[in-house]
Short mmCIF file of C-alpha atoms in Angstrom, two decimals:
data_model
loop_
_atom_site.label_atom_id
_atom_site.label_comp_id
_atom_site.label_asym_id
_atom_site.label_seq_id
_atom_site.Cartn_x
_atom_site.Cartn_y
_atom_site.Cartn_z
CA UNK A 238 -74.38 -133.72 -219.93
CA UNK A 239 -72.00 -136.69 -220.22
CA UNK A 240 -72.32 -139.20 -222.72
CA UNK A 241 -70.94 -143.08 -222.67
CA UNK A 242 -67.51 -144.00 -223.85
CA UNK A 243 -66.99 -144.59 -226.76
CA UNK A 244 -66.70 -148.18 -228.74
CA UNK A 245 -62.94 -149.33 -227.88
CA UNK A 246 -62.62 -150.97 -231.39
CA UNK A 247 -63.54 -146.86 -232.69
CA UNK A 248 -60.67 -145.59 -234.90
CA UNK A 249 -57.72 -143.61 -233.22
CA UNK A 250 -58.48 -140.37 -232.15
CA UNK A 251 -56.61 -138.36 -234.29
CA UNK A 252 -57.54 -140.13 -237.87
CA UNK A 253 -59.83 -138.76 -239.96
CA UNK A 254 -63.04 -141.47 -241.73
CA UNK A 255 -61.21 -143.52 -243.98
CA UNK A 256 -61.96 -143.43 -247.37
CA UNK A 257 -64.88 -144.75 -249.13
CA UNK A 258 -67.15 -143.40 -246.66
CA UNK A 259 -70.20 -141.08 -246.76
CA UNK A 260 -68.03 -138.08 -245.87
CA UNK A 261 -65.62 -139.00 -248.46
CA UNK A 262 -68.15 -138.68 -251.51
CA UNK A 263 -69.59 -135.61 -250.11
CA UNK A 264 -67.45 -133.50 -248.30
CA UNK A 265 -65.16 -132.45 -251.21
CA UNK A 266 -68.10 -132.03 -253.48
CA UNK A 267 -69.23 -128.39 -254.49
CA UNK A 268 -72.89 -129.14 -253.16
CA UNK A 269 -71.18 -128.67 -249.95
CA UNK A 270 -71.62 -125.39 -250.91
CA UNK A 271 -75.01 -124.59 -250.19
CA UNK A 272 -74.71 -126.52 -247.03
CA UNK A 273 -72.05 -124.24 -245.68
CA UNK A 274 -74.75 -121.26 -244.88
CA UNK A 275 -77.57 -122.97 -242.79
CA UNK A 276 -74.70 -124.55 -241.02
CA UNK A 277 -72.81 -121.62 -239.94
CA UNK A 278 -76.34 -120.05 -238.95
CA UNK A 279 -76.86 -122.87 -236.99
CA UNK A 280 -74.03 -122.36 -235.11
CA UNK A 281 -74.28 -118.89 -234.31
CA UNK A 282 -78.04 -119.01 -233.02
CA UNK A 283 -76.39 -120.40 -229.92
CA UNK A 284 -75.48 -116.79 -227.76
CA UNK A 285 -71.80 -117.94 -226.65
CA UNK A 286 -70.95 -119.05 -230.38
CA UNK A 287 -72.74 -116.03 -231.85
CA UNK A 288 -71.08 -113.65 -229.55
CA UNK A 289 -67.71 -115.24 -230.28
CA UNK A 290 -67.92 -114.72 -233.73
CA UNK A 291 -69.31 -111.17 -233.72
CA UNK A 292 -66.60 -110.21 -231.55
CA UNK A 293 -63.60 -112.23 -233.00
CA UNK A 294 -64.58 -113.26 -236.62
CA UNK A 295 -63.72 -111.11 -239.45
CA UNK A 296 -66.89 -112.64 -241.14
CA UNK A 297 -67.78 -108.92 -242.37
CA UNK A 298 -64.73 -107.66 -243.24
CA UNK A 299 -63.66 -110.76 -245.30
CA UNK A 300 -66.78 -113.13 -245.72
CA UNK A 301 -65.23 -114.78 -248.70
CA UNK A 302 -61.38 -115.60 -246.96
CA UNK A 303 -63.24 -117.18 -243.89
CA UNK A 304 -65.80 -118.57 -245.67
CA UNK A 305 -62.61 -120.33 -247.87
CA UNK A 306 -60.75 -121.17 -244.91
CA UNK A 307 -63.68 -122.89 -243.53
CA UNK A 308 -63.97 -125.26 -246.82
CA UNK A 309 -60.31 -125.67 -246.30
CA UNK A 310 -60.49 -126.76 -242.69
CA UNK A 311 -63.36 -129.44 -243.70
CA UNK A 312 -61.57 -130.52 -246.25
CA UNK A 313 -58.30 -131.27 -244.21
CA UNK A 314 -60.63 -133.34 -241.93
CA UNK A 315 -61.78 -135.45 -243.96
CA UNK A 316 -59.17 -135.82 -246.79
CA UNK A 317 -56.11 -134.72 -244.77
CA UNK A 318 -54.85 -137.78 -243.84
CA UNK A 319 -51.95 -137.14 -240.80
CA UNK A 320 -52.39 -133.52 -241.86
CA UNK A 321 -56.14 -134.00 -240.49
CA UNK A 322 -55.20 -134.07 -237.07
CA UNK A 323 -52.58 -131.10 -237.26
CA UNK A 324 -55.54 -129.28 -238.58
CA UNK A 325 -57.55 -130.20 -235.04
CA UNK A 326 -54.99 -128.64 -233.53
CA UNK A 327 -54.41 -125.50 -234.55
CA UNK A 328 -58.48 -124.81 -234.30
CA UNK A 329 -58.33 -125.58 -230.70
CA UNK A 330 -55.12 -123.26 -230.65
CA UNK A 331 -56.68 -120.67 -232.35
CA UNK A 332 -59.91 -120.61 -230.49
CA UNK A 333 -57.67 -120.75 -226.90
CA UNK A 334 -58.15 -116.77 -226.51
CA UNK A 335 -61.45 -116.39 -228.04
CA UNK A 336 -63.76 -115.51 -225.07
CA UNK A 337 -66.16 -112.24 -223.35
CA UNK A 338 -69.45 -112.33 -222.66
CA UNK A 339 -72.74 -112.89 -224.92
CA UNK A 340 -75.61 -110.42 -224.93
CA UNK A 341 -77.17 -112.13 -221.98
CA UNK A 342 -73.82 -111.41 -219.75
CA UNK A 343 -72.96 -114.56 -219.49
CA UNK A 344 -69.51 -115.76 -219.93
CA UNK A 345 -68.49 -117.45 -222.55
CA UNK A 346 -64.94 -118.87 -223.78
CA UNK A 347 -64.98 -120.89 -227.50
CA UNK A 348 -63.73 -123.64 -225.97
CA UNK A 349 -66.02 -124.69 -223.50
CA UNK A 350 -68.01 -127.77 -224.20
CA UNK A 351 -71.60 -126.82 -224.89
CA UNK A 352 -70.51 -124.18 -227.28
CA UNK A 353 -67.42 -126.27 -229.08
CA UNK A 354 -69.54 -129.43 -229.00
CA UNK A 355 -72.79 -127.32 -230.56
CA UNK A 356 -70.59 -125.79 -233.77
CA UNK A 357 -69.54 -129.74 -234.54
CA UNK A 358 -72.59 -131.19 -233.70
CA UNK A 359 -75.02 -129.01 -235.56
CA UNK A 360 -73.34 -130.34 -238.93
CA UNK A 361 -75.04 -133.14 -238.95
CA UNK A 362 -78.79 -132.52 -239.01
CA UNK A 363 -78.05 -130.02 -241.49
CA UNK A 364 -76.42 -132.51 -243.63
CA UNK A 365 -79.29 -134.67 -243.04
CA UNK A 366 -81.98 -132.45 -243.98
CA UNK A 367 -79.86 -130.93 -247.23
CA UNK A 368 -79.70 -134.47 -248.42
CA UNK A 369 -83.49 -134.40 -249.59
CA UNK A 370 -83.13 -131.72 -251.50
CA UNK A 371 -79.73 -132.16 -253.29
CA UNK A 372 -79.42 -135.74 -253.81
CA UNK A 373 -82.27 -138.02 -255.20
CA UNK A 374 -82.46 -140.15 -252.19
CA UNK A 375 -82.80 -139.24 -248.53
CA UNK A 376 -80.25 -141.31 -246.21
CA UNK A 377 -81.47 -144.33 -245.28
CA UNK A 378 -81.46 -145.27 -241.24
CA UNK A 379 -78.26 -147.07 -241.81
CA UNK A 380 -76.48 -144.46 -244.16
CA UNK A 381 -77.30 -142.36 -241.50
CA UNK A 382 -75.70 -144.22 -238.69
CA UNK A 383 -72.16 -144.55 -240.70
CA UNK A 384 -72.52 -140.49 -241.42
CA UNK A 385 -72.95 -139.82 -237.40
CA UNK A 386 -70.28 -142.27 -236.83
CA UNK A 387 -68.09 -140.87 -239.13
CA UNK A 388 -69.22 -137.06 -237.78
CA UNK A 389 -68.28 -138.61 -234.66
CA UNK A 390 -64.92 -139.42 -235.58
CA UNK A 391 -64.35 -135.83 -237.20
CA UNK A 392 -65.37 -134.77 -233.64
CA UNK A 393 -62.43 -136.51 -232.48
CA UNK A 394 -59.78 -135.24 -234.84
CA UNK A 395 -61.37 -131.44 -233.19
CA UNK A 396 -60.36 -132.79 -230.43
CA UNK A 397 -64.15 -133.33 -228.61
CA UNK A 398 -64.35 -135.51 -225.72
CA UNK A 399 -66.63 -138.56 -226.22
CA UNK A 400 -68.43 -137.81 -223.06
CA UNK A 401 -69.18 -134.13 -224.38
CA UNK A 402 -70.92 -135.43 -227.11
CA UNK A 403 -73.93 -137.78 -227.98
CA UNK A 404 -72.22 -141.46 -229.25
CA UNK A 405 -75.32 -142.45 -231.06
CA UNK A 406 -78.47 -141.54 -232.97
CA UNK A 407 -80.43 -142.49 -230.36
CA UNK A 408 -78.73 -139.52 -228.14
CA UNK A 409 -78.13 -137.11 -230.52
CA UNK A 410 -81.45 -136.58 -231.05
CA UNK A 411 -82.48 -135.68 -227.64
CA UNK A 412 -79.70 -133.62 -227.25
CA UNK A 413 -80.64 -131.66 -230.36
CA UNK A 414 -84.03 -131.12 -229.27
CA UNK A 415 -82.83 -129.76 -225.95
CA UNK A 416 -80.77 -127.25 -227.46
CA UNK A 417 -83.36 -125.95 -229.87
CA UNK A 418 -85.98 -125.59 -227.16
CA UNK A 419 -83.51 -124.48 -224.44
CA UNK A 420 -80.40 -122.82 -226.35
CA UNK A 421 -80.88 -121.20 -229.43
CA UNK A 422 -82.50 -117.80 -230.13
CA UNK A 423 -82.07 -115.63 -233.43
CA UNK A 424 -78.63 -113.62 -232.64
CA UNK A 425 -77.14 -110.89 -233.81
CA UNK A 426 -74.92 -112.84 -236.01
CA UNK A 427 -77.61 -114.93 -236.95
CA UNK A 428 -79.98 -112.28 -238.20
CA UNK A 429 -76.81 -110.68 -240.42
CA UNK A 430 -76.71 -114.42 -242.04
CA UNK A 431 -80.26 -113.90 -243.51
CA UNK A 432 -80.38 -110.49 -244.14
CA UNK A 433 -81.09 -108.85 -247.65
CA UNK A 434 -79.60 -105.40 -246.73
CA UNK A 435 -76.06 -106.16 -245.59
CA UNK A 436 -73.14 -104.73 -247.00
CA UNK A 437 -71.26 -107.83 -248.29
CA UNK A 438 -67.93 -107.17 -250.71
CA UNK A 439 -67.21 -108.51 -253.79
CA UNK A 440 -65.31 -111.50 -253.60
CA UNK A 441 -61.09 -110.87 -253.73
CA UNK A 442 -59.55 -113.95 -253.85
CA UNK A 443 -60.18 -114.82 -257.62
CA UNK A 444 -58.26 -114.04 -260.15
CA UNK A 445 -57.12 -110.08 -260.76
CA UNK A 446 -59.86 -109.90 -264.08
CA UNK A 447 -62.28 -111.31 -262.64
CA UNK A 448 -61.94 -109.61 -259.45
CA UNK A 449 -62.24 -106.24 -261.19
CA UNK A 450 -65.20 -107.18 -262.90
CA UNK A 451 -66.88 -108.40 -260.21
CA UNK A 452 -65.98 -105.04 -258.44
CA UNK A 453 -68.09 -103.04 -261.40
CA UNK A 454 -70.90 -105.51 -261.72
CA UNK A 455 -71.25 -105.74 -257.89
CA UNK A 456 -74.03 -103.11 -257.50
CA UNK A 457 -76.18 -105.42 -259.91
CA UNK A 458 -74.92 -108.57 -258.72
CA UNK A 459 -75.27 -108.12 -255.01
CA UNK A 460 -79.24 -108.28 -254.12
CA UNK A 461 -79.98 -111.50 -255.85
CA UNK A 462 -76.82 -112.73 -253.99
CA UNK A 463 -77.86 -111.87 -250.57
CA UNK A 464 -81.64 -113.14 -251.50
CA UNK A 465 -80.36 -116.38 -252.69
CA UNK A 466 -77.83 -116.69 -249.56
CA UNK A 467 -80.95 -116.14 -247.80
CA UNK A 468 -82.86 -118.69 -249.71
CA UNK A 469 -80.94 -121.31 -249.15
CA UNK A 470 -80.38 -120.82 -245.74
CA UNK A 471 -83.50 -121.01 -244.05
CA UNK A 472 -84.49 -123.94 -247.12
CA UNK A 473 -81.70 -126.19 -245.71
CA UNK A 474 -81.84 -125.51 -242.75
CA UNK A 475 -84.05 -128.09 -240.63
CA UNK A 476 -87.79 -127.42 -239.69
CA UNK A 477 -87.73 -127.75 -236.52
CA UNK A 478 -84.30 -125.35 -236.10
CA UNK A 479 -86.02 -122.81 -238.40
CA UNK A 480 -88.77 -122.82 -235.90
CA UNK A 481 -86.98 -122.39 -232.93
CA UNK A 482 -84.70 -119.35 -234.12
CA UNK A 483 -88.00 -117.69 -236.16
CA UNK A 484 -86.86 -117.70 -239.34
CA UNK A 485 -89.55 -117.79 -241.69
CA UNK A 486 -91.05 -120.39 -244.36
CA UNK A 487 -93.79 -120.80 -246.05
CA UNK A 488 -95.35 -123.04 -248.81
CA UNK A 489 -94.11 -121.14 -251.92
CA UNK A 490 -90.80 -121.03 -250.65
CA UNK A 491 -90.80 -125.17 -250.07
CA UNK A 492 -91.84 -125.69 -253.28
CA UNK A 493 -89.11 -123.44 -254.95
CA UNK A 494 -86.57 -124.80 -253.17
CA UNK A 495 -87.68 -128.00 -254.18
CA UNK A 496 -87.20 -127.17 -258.27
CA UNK A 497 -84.09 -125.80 -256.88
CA UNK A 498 -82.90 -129.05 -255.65
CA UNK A 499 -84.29 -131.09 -258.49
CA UNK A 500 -82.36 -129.29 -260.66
CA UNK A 501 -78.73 -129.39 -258.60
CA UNK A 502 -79.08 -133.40 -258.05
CA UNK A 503 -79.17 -133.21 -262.14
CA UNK A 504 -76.72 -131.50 -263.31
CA UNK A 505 -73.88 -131.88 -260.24
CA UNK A 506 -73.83 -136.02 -261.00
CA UNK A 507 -73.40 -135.01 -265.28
CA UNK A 508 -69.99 -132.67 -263.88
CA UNK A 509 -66.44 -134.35 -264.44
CA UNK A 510 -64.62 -134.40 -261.38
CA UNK A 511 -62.53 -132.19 -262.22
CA UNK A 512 -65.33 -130.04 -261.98
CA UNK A 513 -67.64 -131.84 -259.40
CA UNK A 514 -65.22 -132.04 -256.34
CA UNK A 515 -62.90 -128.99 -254.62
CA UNK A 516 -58.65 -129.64 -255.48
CA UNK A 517 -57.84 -131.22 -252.34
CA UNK A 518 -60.74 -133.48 -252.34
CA UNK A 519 -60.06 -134.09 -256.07
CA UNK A 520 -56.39 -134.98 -255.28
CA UNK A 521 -57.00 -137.31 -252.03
CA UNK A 522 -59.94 -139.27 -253.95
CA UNK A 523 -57.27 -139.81 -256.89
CA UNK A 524 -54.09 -140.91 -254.69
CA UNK A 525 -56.86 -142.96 -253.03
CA UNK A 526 -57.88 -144.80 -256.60
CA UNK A 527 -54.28 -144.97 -257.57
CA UNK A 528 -53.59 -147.25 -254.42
CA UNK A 529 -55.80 -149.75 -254.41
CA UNK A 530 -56.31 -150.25 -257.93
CA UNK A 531 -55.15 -153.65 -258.84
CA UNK A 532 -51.79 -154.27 -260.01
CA UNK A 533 -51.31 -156.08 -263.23
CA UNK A 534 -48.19 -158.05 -264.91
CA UNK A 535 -46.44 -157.39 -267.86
#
C-alpha cells in the first residue's frame, strides 16, 4: 500500500522532533520502561519480524544487552541530535543481511517494507494505549496528532519512505486494523515474550556487586520477574492487538493493572530528574534548558 507524500514544509528527513515535543518529555523517561515489552511483542507477532528475530537476535542469550541497546537506539532518535540520523543508519546497515524464511515459508528479508514499516509503526498505538494507565490523562485528539507526527518524523530518521507508511491518523488506523486482522498471529517469539517458564539470566551489565548478588538471589527473584514481564505486557498492550494474537485478559487483571498504573503516574512525577529520565535524555533536556534560557546583564 502507498501512502501520499508527505507535507513539503515537514522537517528534513534526517532530523529527529525538535525539542519540547511529546517525544521529548517521554521518551527519555523510565516509564518507557514498561512500554518497551508490549512493543517488542507487537512487533514480533508479525511472522517475517518474528522469524527475523528468532533467527538473528540474541534476545535469549543476552535479553538485558539488547534490551539496553534498544533504549539506546530510541534514545539517539529522539535526543541525538545529528547523531540521530547516524543512528538510522547503521539500523538499516545492520538489518541489510538479516533475512530466511518465516514458519509459513515465505520469504522474508528485515528490510522489506511491510515488515520494517510494522516494527516502527506499531510504537505508536502502544504508546497510545500505555498513556491511560501511566499518566493521569489520556492524549487528547490533538496531542495525539503531534505524537504521530512526530512518530512520523522518527520514521524518517529510520529511513522509512513516506509512501510506505500511513501520513495521518486518519490512515494509520486502517492500516492498523488490516494488519491485526490480516498479519499478525501469536509467534514463536511472541509466545517466549509472555511466557512464565523461560529461562531468562540475571542481568550482567550492572555493576560487579550487584551482579553477583543478583546471580544468588536469581532463583527467588526470577518467577515474579517473568510474571510481571508478563503482566505488563498483555496490560499495555492494546485490546484489540491482544485479541488478534490470543493473548489473554480478563477483568481481574484490568483492574490490577489499573492500581498498578495509579500508583506509577504518582510516584514517577515526585522523582528528580536525575532520577526520572535515562543519562542521555537527562543530558539533551539540560543542554536544551541551558540554550534557550534567557540571558541576563551584569
Amino acid at each position: 500500500m502507498a501512502f501520499p507524500p508527505r507535507n513539503p514544509a515537514s522537517p528534513p528527513r534526517n532530523l529527529p522532533p525538535p525539542p519540547g515535543g511529546i517525544l521529548w518529555d517521554v521518551t527519555g523517561e523510565i516509564r518507557t520502561l514498561l512500554t518497551l515489552p508490549p512493543a517488542l511483542a507487537l512487533q514480533v507477532a508479525h511472522p517475517a519480524v518474528g522469524a527475523g528475530v528468532d533467527e538473528h537476535s540474541v534476545f535469549r542469550t543476552d535479553p538485558w544487552g539488547r534490551g539496553e541497546r534498544s533504549l539506546r537506539s530510541l534514545q539517539l532518535w529522539v535526543y541525538g541530535g545529528q547523531a540521530a540520523a547516524e543512528e538510522g543508519r547503521r539500523l538499516r546497515r545492520l538489518h541489510r543481511t538479516i533475512r530466511g524464511t518465516d514458519a509459513h515459508g515465505c520469504p522474508y528479508h528485515a528490510l522489506m517494507p511491510e515488515a520494517y514499516v510494522w516494527v516502527h509503526a506499531s510504537g505508536f498505538p502502544v504508546m497510545r494505549h500505555a498513556r491511560q494507565y501511566l499518566d493521569r490523562r489520556p492524549y487528547t485528539d490533538a496531542e495525539e496528532r503531534q505524537l504521530y507526527a512526530e512518530w512520523l518524523q522518527v520514521g524518517r530518521v529510520l529511513g522509512i519512505r513516506d509512501r510506505d507508511m500511513p501520513q495521518t491518523i486518519e490512515e494509520f488506523w486502517p492500516y492498523y486494523r488490516n494488519m491485526l486482522a490480516e498479519e499478525l498471529e501469536l509467534t514463536t517469539v511472541a509466545r517466549e515474550i509472555v511466557a512464565v517458564d523461560g529461562l531468562v539470566p540475571p542481568p550482567d551489565h550492572v555493576p560487579l556487586p550487584l551482579r553477583l548478588a543478583l546471580r544468588a538471589l536469581w532463583p527467588v527473584l526470577l518467577p515474579p520477574f517473568v510474571r510481571l514481564r508478563r503482566f505488563v505486557t498483555i496490560g499495555l498492550m492494546p485490546p484489540g492487538a491482544r485479541e488478534a494474537i490470543g493473548l489473554p485478559w480478563t477483568p481481574v487483571q484490568e483492574r490490577r493493572l489499573r492500581r498498578f498504573g495509579r500508583v506509577v503516574r504518582t510516584v514517577v512525577p515526585l522523582l528528580p530528574e536525575r532520577l526520572r529520565y535515562f543519562p542521555l535524555a537527562r543530558r539533551a533536556r539540560a543542554a536544551h534548558r541551558a540554550a534557550t534560557a534567557p540571558r541576563t546583564g551584569r
